[in-house]
Amino acid sequence: MSSESREKSGRPTSTSETKDIKNTYYLETMTSILENRAALREEIEKIAEVAGYLWQNGWAERNGGNITVNITAFVDKGIRELPAISEVKPIGVTLPHLKGCYFYCKGTGKRMRDLARQPMRNGSVIRILDDCSSYVIIADEAVMPTSELPSHLTVHNHLIEKGSPYTATVHTHPIELVAMSHSKKFLEKDVLTNILWSMIPETKAFCPLGLGIIPYQLPGSVELADATLRELDDYDVVLWEKHGVFAQGLDVMDAFDQIDVLSKSAKIYINARCMGFEPEGMSQEQLKEMSAAFNLPK
Ligand SMILES: [Zn+2]
């Protein structure tokens, strides 16, 4: 099809399609915070890569899911001096450990599949102000952060308070894990963890804390945020009943990897059940042997 007939049919012109293919995620006519900042760019590119995986896995329908990353370690004097491009906005909670921190946040209503191509147009960088209860957007565009920002930032505040090296939080809707959360038998403490660990040895090695369980709560509620915060003291990934998972990690890729590993085990379990049998699973002795061999915490 020629570009002319595309124009007639109302489809994008070949020029704009080419821009998409080139993965252009900053406006060519304006300066991006990522210019001449290779380390920060790499971090944002990781976020975009993970957003693509969430979409490709079918875990991020419409605007589902959130990613929030503490990028303070990549912030230089020039970024600290950047003026606000939004009004001062209240977080809704006071988070004393976030003073002067900077975060990349997915934008409200934005889609992971768009963020994968254009992270700086579907999310923004915010600066937490000195009162620790408000923030401004500083780059690249005034994209309002997700409505889940208070709960994500509350987790980040707690991570810094604990001296944790974790910088990333991810919420998404993995199909198999959410499906399993519809059965009460899987929601007893550590029942699902033990099933998932026993499906393939690597799951215990790469998700050594297992999967925490949060009984159903209204999305976006204070109760859900509080329960998540408590459970994340014992687990890196928690399952929200009939909804999705919330994960924390060293960076966004680490948080994604843990969800991916657990999801792989869930797929193996479900595949076995679809073939008509209850999978045997590794024995408790074999799981203990894994813990000893790899010096695992549980
Ligand atoms: Zn959700």
Short mmCIF file of C-alpha atoms in Angstrom, two decimals, residues 82-263:
data_model
loop_
_atom_site.label_atom_id
_atom_site.label_comp_id
_atom_site.label_asym_id
_atom_site.label_seq_id
_atom_site.Cartn_x
_atom_site.Cartn_y
_atom_site.Cartn_z
CA LEU A 82 15.53 21.78 36.71
CA PRO A 83 12.42 23.90 37.27
CA ALA A 84 9.07 22.27 37.98
CA ILE A 85 6.80 21.82 34.96
CA SER A 86 3.71 21.19 37.10
CA GLU A 87 2.01 22.75 40.09
CA VAL A 88 2.96 21.46 43.52
CA LYS A 89 0.85 18.33 44.01
CA PRO A 90 0.04 16.62 47.32
CA ILE A 91 1.02 12.95 47.63
CA GLY A 92 -1.72 12.39 50.21
CA VAL A 93 0.67 10.98 52.80
CA THR A 94 3.86 12.25 54.45
CA LEU A 95 6.89 10.10 53.61
CA PRO A 96 9.90 11.43 55.57
CA HIS A 97 12.50 9.17 53.95
CA LEU A 98 11.74 10.41 50.43
CA LYS A 99 12.96 13.99 50.96
CA GLY A 100 14.81 15.09 47.81
CA CYS A 101 14.21 11.79 46.01
CA TYR A 102 13.38 11.47 42.33
CA PHE A 103 11.11 8.85 40.78
CA TYR A 104 10.08 7.73 37.33
CA CYS A 105 6.33 7.01 37.47
CA LYS A 106 3.94 5.62 34.89
CA GLY A 107 1.35 8.22 33.90
CA THR A 108 -2.27 7.93 34.95
CA GLY A 109 -4.39 6.22 32.30
CA LYS A 110 -1.30 5.38 30.23
CA ARG A 111 -0.83 1.99 28.59
CA MET A 112 2.18 -0.29 29.14
CA ARG A 113 2.28 -1.03 25.42
CA ASP A 114 2.70 2.71 24.73
CA LEU A 115 5.18 3.18 27.55
CA ALA A 116 7.29 0.43 25.98
CA ARG A 117 7.84 2.65 22.93
CA GLN A 118 7.72 6.08 24.52
CA PRO A 119 8.54 5.99 28.24
CA MET A 120 8.97 9.74 28.58
CA ARG A 121 5.59 10.46 27.00
CA ASN A 122 3.69 7.87 29.05
CA GLY A 123 5.38 8.55 32.35
CA SER A 124 7.28 11.35 34.04
CA VAL A 125 10.06 12.15 36.48
CA ILE A 126 8.96 13.68 39.77
CA ARG A 127 10.86 15.40 42.60
CA ILE A 128 9.67 14.90 46.18
CA LEU A 129 9.66 18.28 47.92
CA ASP A 130 11.19 19.05 51.32
CA ASP A 131 7.84 18.79 53.14
CA CYS A 132 7.89 15.07 52.15
CA SER A 133 4.17 15.27 51.40
CA SER A 134 4.15 16.88 47.95
CA TYR A 135 5.92 16.63 44.62
CA VAL A 136 6.41 18.36 41.30
CA ILE A 137 6.92 16.93 37.83
CA ILE A 138 10.28 17.98 36.34
CA ALA A 139 10.58 16.02 33.05
CA ASP A 140 10.01 15.47 30.18
CA GLU A 141 6.32 16.37 29.93
CA ALA A 142 3.69 17.16 32.56
CA VAL A 143 2.28 13.61 32.51
CA MET A 144 0.30 13.13 35.74
CA PRO A 145 1.54 10.08 37.67
CA THR A 146 -0.62 7.05 38.33
CA SER A 147 -3.37 7.24 40.95
CA GLU A 148 -1.48 4.41 42.67
CA LEU A 149 1.45 6.76 43.31
CA PRO A 150 0.79 7.11 47.09
CA SER A 151 0.89 3.34 47.67
CA HIS A 152 4.00 2.87 45.49
CA LEU A 153 5.80 5.76 47.20
CA THR A 154 4.80 4.41 50.62
CA VAL A 155 6.61 1.16 49.74
CA HIS A 156 9.68 3.13 48.54
CA ASN A 157 9.65 5.16 51.76
CA HIS A 158 9.65 1.93 53.76
CA LEU A 159 12.46 0.44 51.64
CA ILE A 160 14.71 3.45 52.29
CA GLU A 161 13.79 3.39 55.99
CA LYS A 162 14.93 -0.26 56.15
CA GLY A 163 18.14 0.47 54.25
CA SER A 164 17.00 -1.82 51.43
CA PRO A 165 18.89 -1.72 48.10
CA TYR A 166 15.61 -2.12 46.20
CA THR A 167 14.66 0.73 43.84
CA ALA A 168 11.74 -0.58 41.79
CA THR A 169 8.09 -1.51 42.36
CA VAL A 170 5.92 -3.19 39.72
CA HIS A 171 2.20 -4.01 39.75
CA THR A 172 0.76 -6.19 36.99
CA HIS A 173 -1.92 -8.81 36.23
CA PRO A 174 -0.25 -12.20 35.48
CA ILE A 175 -2.99 -14.46 34.12
CA GLU A 176 -2.06 -17.80 35.71
CA LEU A 177 -1.24 -16.41 39.16
CA VAL A 178 -4.47 -14.39 39.23
CA ALA A 179 -6.39 -17.49 38.12
CA MET A 180 -4.88 -19.50 40.98
CA SER A 181 -5.86 -16.76 43.45
CA HIS A 182 -9.51 -17.60 42.73
CA SER A 183 -9.17 -20.82 44.74
CA LYS A 184 -9.26 -20.49 48.52
CA LYS A 185 -6.96 -23.52 48.94
CA PHE A 186 -4.12 -21.58 47.32
CA LEU A 187 -4.59 -18.56 49.59
CA GLU A 188 -3.51 -20.24 52.83
CA LYS A 189 -0.11 -18.96 53.96
CA ASP A 190 2.74 -20.41 51.83
CA VAL A 191 0.58 -23.10 50.16
CA LEU A 192 1.04 -21.48 46.75
CA THR A 193 4.70 -20.67 47.50
CA ASN A 194 5.44 -24.36 48.12
CA ILE A 195 3.53 -25.51 45.02
CA LEU A 196 5.33 -22.98 42.82
CA TRP A 197 8.77 -23.71 44.31
CA SER A 198 8.22 -27.44 43.74
CA MET A 199 7.42 -27.14 40.02
CA ILE A 200 11.00 -26.37 38.87
CA PRO A 201 14.15 -25.91 40.98
CA GLU A 202 14.98 -22.42 39.69
CA THR A 203 11.82 -20.92 41.16
CA LYS A 204 13.07 -21.35 44.72
CA ALA A 205 16.56 -20.19 43.71
CA PHE A 206 15.39 -17.02 41.96
CA CYS A 207 12.35 -16.21 44.09
CA PRO A 208 13.73 -17.42 47.43
CA LEU A 209 11.26 -15.53 49.61
CA GLY A 210 8.23 -17.02 47.85
CA LEU A 211 4.87 -15.38 47.20
CA GLY A 212 2.97 -13.46 49.86
CA ILE A 213 -0.83 -13.47 49.81
CA ILE A 214 -3.11 -10.46 50.29
CA PRO A 215 -6.83 -11.28 50.69
CA TYR A 216 -9.11 -9.29 48.39
CA GLN A 217 -9.24 -5.53 49.05
CA LEU A 218 -10.66 -2.71 46.98
CA PRO A 219 -8.09 -1.59 44.35
CA GLY A 220 -6.40 1.65 45.38
CA SER A 221 -7.62 1.38 48.98
CA VAL A 222 -5.57 2.25 52.06
CA GLU A 223 -6.29 -1.29 53.35
CA LEU A 224 -4.70 -2.85 50.25
CA ALA A 225 -1.68 -0.55 50.49
CA ASP A 226 -1.19 -1.27 54.22
CA ALA A 227 -1.51 -5.04 53.78
CA THR A 228 0.95 -4.94 50.87
CA LEU A 229 3.48 -2.93 52.87
CA ARG A 230 3.36 -5.45 55.75
CA GLU A 231 3.63 -8.51 53.50
CA LEU A 232 6.60 -7.05 51.58
CA ASP A 233 8.66 -7.31 54.77
CA ASP A 234 8.60 -11.09 54.26
CA TYR A 235 8.21 -11.48 50.49
CA ASP A 236 9.51 -9.72 47.36
CA VAL A 237 6.33 -10.53 45.43
CA VAL A 238 2.79 -10.52 46.83
CA LEU A 239 -0.39 -11.78 45.18
CA TRP A 240 -3.50 -9.65 45.46
CA GLU A 241 -6.46 -12.06 45.48
CA LYS A 242 -8.44 -11.92 42.20
CA HIS A 243 -6.39 -8.95 40.98
CA GLY A 244 -2.64 -9.20 40.35
CA VAL A 245 0.82 -9.05 41.88
CA PHE A 246 2.95 -6.34 43.43
CA ALA A 247 6.71 -6.86 43.32
CA GLN A 248 9.80 -5.05 44.54
CA GLY A 249 13.35 -5.51 43.29
CA LEU A 250 16.86 -4.14 42.95
CA ASP A 251 15.73 -2.61 39.65
CA VAL A 252 12.71 -2.99 37.40
CA MET A 253 14.20 -6.02 35.63
CA ASP A 254 14.79 -7.80 38.94
CA ALA A 255 11.19 -7.15 40.03
CA PHE A 256 9.94 -8.43 36.66
CA ASP A 257 12.17 -11.53 36.76
CA GLN A 258 10.70 -12.64 40.07
CA ILE A 259 7.13 -12.32 38.78
CA ASP A 260 8.16 -14.10 35.57
CA VAL A 261 9.73 -17.03 37.45
CA LEU A 262 6.65 -17.49 39.67
CA SER A 263 4.40 -17.20 36.63
#
